[in-house]
Amino acid sequence: MKGKAGGRKEKFAEYVRDNQQRLYRFAYSYMKNEEDAMDALQEAIVKALPALDKLREERYLSTWFYRILINECNRMLKLNQKYCAYNMEEEYTENWVDNYLQKTQVLSQVGELNEKYRSVVLLRYFEDRKITEIAHILQINENTVKTRLYKALKLLKDKMRED
């Protein structure tokens, strides 16, 4: 007979299976390297499994796991102290070839942002998350998300003008 923990593990496994490409792309946008992205995602899964009992409501599984994944990416980046070059073969949209140089430049610029700005930009524009979801994932106020997003976009715009 399955207990509550068993059911959560199954739901978590299903969530990871159903969203593996999206989760990998998100980790890749942080790590800028295929192997590091896979490592970060695997480590996040390993850390999430024993912590499933800390998840209060299953409807927050996605935001809860994104927070773990972000923390793991940041931990690995600090540990490695490296930012790898953007791999041109990675696909972020269906029309990526048409906007190849522009997207490469934007991703490169996003990667150079401070972590607090990078997180909101990646979650909003690359993961298509709503402001409320981002606030929940990052455990900050919605107005803080909006402020950081505004500031990040201004920084990106200024940086793009310079280049």
PDB file of C-alpha atoms in Angstrom:
ATOM      1  CA  MET A   1       0.000   0.000   0.000  1.00  0.00           C
ATOM      2  CA  LYS A   2       1.297   3.383  -0.939  1.00  0.00           C
ATOM      3  CA  GLY A   3       1.655   6.008   1.716  1.00  0.00           C
ATOM      4  CA  LYS A   4       1.656   9.757   1.281  1.00  0.00           C
ATOM      5  CA  ALA A   5       5.439   9.721   0.687  1.00  0.00           C
ATOM      6  CA  GLY A   6       5.123   7.082  -2.038  1.00  0.00           C
ATOM      7  CA  GLY A   7       2.457   9.066  -3.822  1.00  0.00           C
ATOM      8  CA  ARG A   8       4.542  12.212  -3.697  1.00  0.00           C
ATOM      9  CA  LYS A   9       7.560  10.399  -5.084  1.00  0.00           C
ATOM     10  CA  GLU A  10       5.464   9.125  -7.981  1.00  0.00           C
ATOM     11  CA  LYS A  11       4.079  12.608  -8.673  1.00  0.00           C
ATOM     12  CA  PHE A  12       7.584  14.055  -8.485  1.00  0.00           C
ATOM     13  CA  ALA A  13       8.938  11.410 -10.875  1.00  0.00           C
ATOM     14  CA  GLU A  14       6.069  12.129 -13.257  1.00  0.00           C
ATOM     15  CA  TYR A  15       6.704  15.883 -13.006  1.00  0.00           C
ATOM     16  CA  VAL A  16      10.412  15.456 -13.792  1.00  0.00           C
ATOM     17  CA  ARG A  17       9.652  13.088 -16.677  1.00  0.00           C
ATOM     18  CA  ASP A  18       7.049  15.420 -18.180  1.00  0.00           C
ATOM     19  CA  ASN A  19       9.235  18.519 -17.811  1.00  0.00           C
ATOM     20  CA  GLN A  20      12.739  17.165 -18.321  1.00  0.00           C
ATOM     21  CA  GLN A  21      13.468  19.242 -21.450  1.00  0.00           C
ATOM     22  CA  ARG A  22      12.227  22.446 -19.866  1.00  0.00           C
ATOM     23  CA  LEU A  23      14.138  21.813 -16.634  1.00  0.00           C
ATOM     24  CA  TYR A  24      17.295  20.990 -18.573  1.00  0.00           C
ATOM     25  CA  ARG A  25      16.991  24.174 -20.684  1.00  0.00           C
ATOM     26  CA  PHE A  26      16.540  26.202 -17.527  1.00  0.00           C
ATOM     27  CA  ALA A  27      19.625  24.636 -15.915  1.00  0.00           C
ATOM     28  CA  TYR A  28      21.528  25.122 -19.170  1.00  0.00           C
ATOM     29  CA  SER A  29      20.624  28.816 -19.222  1.00  0.00           C
ATOM     30  CA  TYR A  30      22.410  29.107 -15.876  1.00  0.00           C
ATOM     31  CA  MET A  31      25.326  26.774 -16.439  1.00  0.00           C
ATOM     32  CA  LYS A  32      26.052  27.452 -20.146  1.00  0.00           C
ATOM     33  CA  ASN A  33      27.396  23.917 -20.480  1.00  0.00           C
ATOM     34  CA  GLU A  34      25.621  20.650 -21.226  1.00  0.00           C
ATOM     35  CA  GLU A  35      27.423  18.535 -18.655  1.00  0.00           C
ATOM     36  CA  ASP A  36      27.117  21.104 -15.880  1.00  0.00           C
ATOM     37  CA  ALA A  37      23.422  21.576 -16.657  1.00  0.00           C
ATOM     38  CA  MET A  38      22.826  17.823 -16.425  1.00  0.00           C
ATOM     39  CA  ASP A  39      24.834  17.666 -13.193  1.00  0.00           C
ATOM     40  CA  ALA A  40      22.866  20.546 -11.673  1.00  0.00           C
ATOM     41  CA  LEU A  41      19.547  18.981 -12.656  1.00  0.00           C
ATOM     42  CA  GLN A  42      20.559  15.580 -11.303  1.00  0.00           C
ATOM     43  CA  GLU A  43      21.824  17.071  -8.053  1.00  0.00           C
ATOM     44  CA  ALA A  44      18.597  19.049  -7.680  1.00  0.00           C
ATOM     45  CA  ILE A  45      16.575  15.854  -8.139  1.00  0.00           C
ATOM     46  CA  VAL A  46      18.728  14.020  -5.608  1.00  0.00           C
ATOM     47  CA  LYS A  47      18.264  16.856  -3.109  1.00  0.00           C
ATOM     48  CA  ALA A  48      14.531  17.118  -3.766  1.00  0.00           C
ATOM     49  CA  LEU A  49      13.692  13.451  -3.216  1.00  0.00           C
ATOM     50  CA  PRO A  50      14.422  13.281   0.531  1.00  0.00           C
ATOM     51  CA  ALA A  51      12.915  16.737   0.991  1.00  0.00           C
ATOM     52  CA  LEU A  52       9.538  15.868  -0.565  1.00  0.00           C
ATOM     53  CA  ASP A  53       7.968  15.620   2.874  1.00  0.00           C
ATOM     54  CA  LYS A  54       8.778  19.327   3.373  1.00  0.00           C
ATOM     55  CA  LEU A  55       6.565  20.246   0.432  1.00  0.00           C
ATOM     56  CA  ARG A  56       3.360  21.425   2.099  1.00  0.00           C
ATOM     57  CA  GLU A  57       1.084  21.473  -0.933  1.00  0.00           C
ATOM     58  CA  GLU A  58       1.568  19.370  -4.049  1.00  0.00           C
ATOM     59  CA  ARG A  59       0.254  22.151  -6.271  1.00  0.00           C
ATOM     60  CA  TYR A  60       3.508  24.015  -5.525  1.00  0.00           C
ATOM     61  CA  LEU A  61       5.687  21.141  -6.709  1.00  0.00           C
ATOM     62  CA  SER A  62       6.891  23.038  -9.776  1.00  0.00           C
ATOM     63  CA  THR A  63       7.801  26.262  -7.983  1.00  0.00           C
ATOM     64  CA  TRP A  64       9.360  24.310  -5.117  1.00  0.00           C
ATOM     65  CA  PHE A  65      11.555  22.318  -7.471  1.00  0.00           C
ATOM     66  CA  TYR A  66      12.578  25.362  -9.494  1.00  0.00           C
ATOM     67  CA  ARG A  67      13.812  26.935  -6.256  1.00  0.00           C
ATOM     68  CA  ILE A  68      15.907  23.836  -5.552  1.00  0.00           C
ATOM     69  CA  LEU A  69      17.243  23.855  -9.123  1.00  0.00           C
ATOM     70  CA  ILE A  70      18.153  27.558  -8.930  1.00  0.00           C
ATOM     71  CA  ASN A  71      19.936  27.004  -5.625  1.00  0.00           C
ATOM     72  CA  GLU A  72      21.847  24.063  -7.046  1.00  0.00           C
ATOM     73  CA  CYS A  73      22.892  25.980 -10.164  1.00  0.00           C
ATOM     74  CA  ASN A  74      24.091  28.890  -8.051  1.00  0.00           C
ATOM     75  CA  ARG A  75      25.934  26.529  -5.705  1.00  0.00           C
ATOM     76  CA  MET A  76      27.701  24.858  -8.606  1.00  0.00           C
ATOM     77  CA  LEU A  77      28.578  28.163 -10.256  1.00  0.00           C
ATOM     78  CA  LYS A  78      30.104  29.420  -7.033  1.00  0.00           C
ATOM     79  CA  LEU A  79      31.918  26.149  -6.556  1.00  0.00           C
ATOM     80  CA  ASN A  80      33.305  26.082 -10.081  1.00  0.00           C
ATOM     81  CA  GLN A  81      33.744  29.850 -10.400  1.00  0.00           C
ATOM     82  CA  LYS A  82      33.201  29.611 -14.106  1.00  0.00           C
ATOM     83  CA  TYR A  83      30.814  30.755 -16.756  1.00  0.00           C
ATOM     84  CA  CYS A  84      31.034  28.701 -19.906  1.00  0.00           C
ATOM     85  CA  ALA A  85      30.403  30.136 -23.341  1.00  0.00           C
ATOM     86  CA  TYR A  86      26.941  29.766 -24.818  1.00  0.00           C
ATOM     87  CA  ASN A  87      26.634  26.638 -26.937  1.00  0.00           C
ATOM     88  CA  MET A  88      25.271  27.752 -30.299  1.00  0.00           C
ATOM     89  CA  GLU A  89      23.584  24.405 -30.891  1.00  0.00           C
ATOM     90  CA  GLU A  90      21.075  24.853 -28.049  1.00  0.00           C
ATOM     91  CA  GLU A  91      17.551  25.561 -29.193  1.00  0.00           C
ATOM     92  CA  TYR A  92      15.510  28.094 -27.215  1.00  0.00           C
ATOM     93  CA  THR A  93      12.693  28.751 -29.660  1.00  0.00           C
ATOM     94  CA  GLU A  94      11.389  27.265 -32.860  1.00  0.00           C
ATOM     95  CA  ASN A  95      12.757  30.160 -34.960  1.00  0.00           C
ATOM     96  CA  TRP A  96      16.167  30.314 -33.340  1.00  0.00           C
ATOM     97  CA  VAL A  97      18.045  30.292 -36.655  1.00  0.00           C
ATOM     98  CA  ASP A  98      16.319  33.489 -37.804  1.00  0.00           C
ATOM     99  CA  ASN A  99      17.442  35.393 -34.717  1.00  0.00           C
ATOM    100  CA  TYR A 100      20.656  33.504 -34.084  1.00  0.00           C
ATOM    101  CA  LEU A 101      23.004  36.411 -33.374  1.00  0.00           C
ATOM    102  CA  GLN A 102      20.482  38.482 -31.468  1.00  0.00           C
ATOM    103  CA  LYS A 103      19.512  35.611 -29.167  1.00  0.00           C
ATOM    104  CA  THR A 104      23.103  34.643 -28.604  1.00  0.00           C
ATOM    105  CA  GLN A 105      23.885  38.201 -27.614  1.00  0.00           C
ATOM    106  CA  VAL A 106      20.841  38.444 -25.347  1.00  0.00           C
ATOM    107  CA  LEU A 107      21.612  35.128 -23.627  1.00  0.00           C
ATOM    108  CA  SER A 108      25.205  36.159 -23.170  1.00  0.00           C
ATOM    109  CA  GLN A 109      24.086  39.439 -21.613  1.00  0.00           C
ATOM    110  CA  VAL A 110      21.536  37.692 -19.371  1.00  0.00           C
ATOM    111  CA  GLY A 111      24.287  35.347 -18.202  1.00  0.00           C
ATOM    112  CA  GLU A 112      26.343  38.347 -17.087  1.00  0.00           C
ATOM    113  CA  LEU A 113      23.554  39.774 -14.922  1.00  0.00           C
ATOM    114  CA  ASN A 114      23.699  39.549 -11.147  1.00  0.00           C
ATOM    115  CA  GLU A 115      21.987  36.332  -9.957  1.00  0.00           C
ATOM    116  CA  LYS A 116      18.930  38.142  -8.580  1.00  0.00           C
ATOM    117  CA  TYR A 117      18.273  39.783 -11.953  1.00  0.00           C
ATOM    118  CA  ARG A 118      19.234  36.739 -14.029  1.00  0.00           C
ATOM    119  CA  SER A 119      16.742  34.546 -12.152  1.00  0.00           C
ATOM    120  CA  VAL A 120      13.738  36.779 -12.783  1.00  0.00           C
ATOM    121  CA  VAL A 121      14.599  37.244 -16.474  1.00  0.00           C
ATOM    122  CA  LEU A 122      15.110  33.535 -17.085  1.00  0.00           C
ATOM    123  CA  LEU A 123      11.964  32.551 -15.229  1.00  0.00           C
ATOM    124  CA  ARG A 124       9.837  35.216 -16.890  1.00  0.00           C
ATOM    125  CA  TYR A 125      11.039  35.151 -20.483  1.00  0.00           C
ATOM    126  CA  PHE A 126      12.609  31.734 -20.965  1.00  0.00           C
ATOM    127  CA  GLU A 127      10.311  29.712 -18.714  1.00  0.00           C
ATOM    128  CA  ASP A 128       7.222  31.875 -19.313  1.00  0.00           C
ATOM    129  CA  ARG A 129       6.409  32.061 -15.601  1.00  0.00           C
ATOM    130  CA  LYS A 130       3.959  34.576 -14.181  1.00  0.00           C
ATOM    131  CA  ILE A 131       5.049  37.238 -11.704  1.00  0.00           C
ATOM    132  CA  THR A 132       3.221  35.445  -8.881  1.00  0.00           C
ATOM    133  CA  GLU A 133       4.959  32.156  -9.695  1.00  0.00           C
ATOM    134  CA  ILE A 134       8.360  33.847  -9.814  1.00  0.00           C
ATOM    135  CA  ALA A 135       7.702  35.469  -6.448  1.00  0.00           C
ATOM    136  CA  HIS A 136       6.812  32.079  -4.993  1.00  0.00           C
ATOM    137  CA  ILE A 137       9.835  30.319  -6.528  1.00  0.00           C
ATOM    138  CA  LEU A 138      12.285  32.979  -5.362  1.00  0.00           C
ATOM    139  CA  GLN A 139      10.436  33.533  -2.079  1.00  0.00           C
ATOM    140  CA  ILE A 140      10.209  37.284  -2.577  1.00  0.00           C
ATOM    141  CA  ASN A 141       7.421  39.833  -2.863  1.00  0.00           C
ATOM    142  CA  GLU A 142       5.697  40.276  -6.252  1.00  0.00           C
ATOM    143  CA  ASN A 143       6.657  43.956  -6.278  1.00  0.00           C
ATOM    144  CA  THR A 144      10.277  42.953  -5.763  1.00  0.00           C
ATOM    145  CA  VAL A 145       9.995  40.658  -8.791  1.00  0.00           C
ATOM    146  CA  LYS A 146       8.598  43.516 -10.865  1.00  0.00           C
ATOM    147  CA  THR A 147      11.321  45.882  -9.680  1.00  0.00           C
ATOM    148  CA  ARG A 148      14.080  43.382 -10.411  1.00  0.00           C
ATOM    149  CA  LEU A 149      12.593  42.596 -13.795  1.00  0.00           C
ATOM    150  CA  TYR A 150      12.391  46.284 -14.679  1.00  0.00           C
ATOM    151  CA  LYS A 151      15.964  46.864 -13.496  1.00  0.00           C
ATOM    152  CA  ALA A 152      17.260  43.773 -15.337  1.00  0.00           C
ATOM    153  CA  LEU A 153      15.613  44.827 -18.591  1.00  0.00           C
ATOM    154  CA  LYS A 154      17.045  48.330 -18.211  1.00  0.00           C
ATOM    155  CA  LEU A 155      20.517  46.875 -17.586  1.00  0.00           C
ATOM    156  CA  LEU A 156      20.182  44.613 -20.613  1.00  0.00           C
ATOM    157  CA  LYS A 157      18.961  47.458 -22.793  1.00  0.00           C
ATOM    158  CA  ASP A 158      21.848  49.710 -21.711  1.00  0.00           C
ATOM    159  CA  LYS A 159      24.350  46.903 -22.249  1.00  0.00           C
ATOM    160  CA  MET A 160      22.978  46.172 -25.717  1.00  0.00           C
ATOM    161  CA  ARG A 161      23.284  49.832 -26.650  1.00  0.00           C
ATOM    162  CA  GLU A 162      26.921  49.829 -25.565  1.00  0.00           C
ATOM    163  CA  ASP A 163      27.665  46.826 -27.745  1.00  0.00           C
TER     164      ASP A 163
END
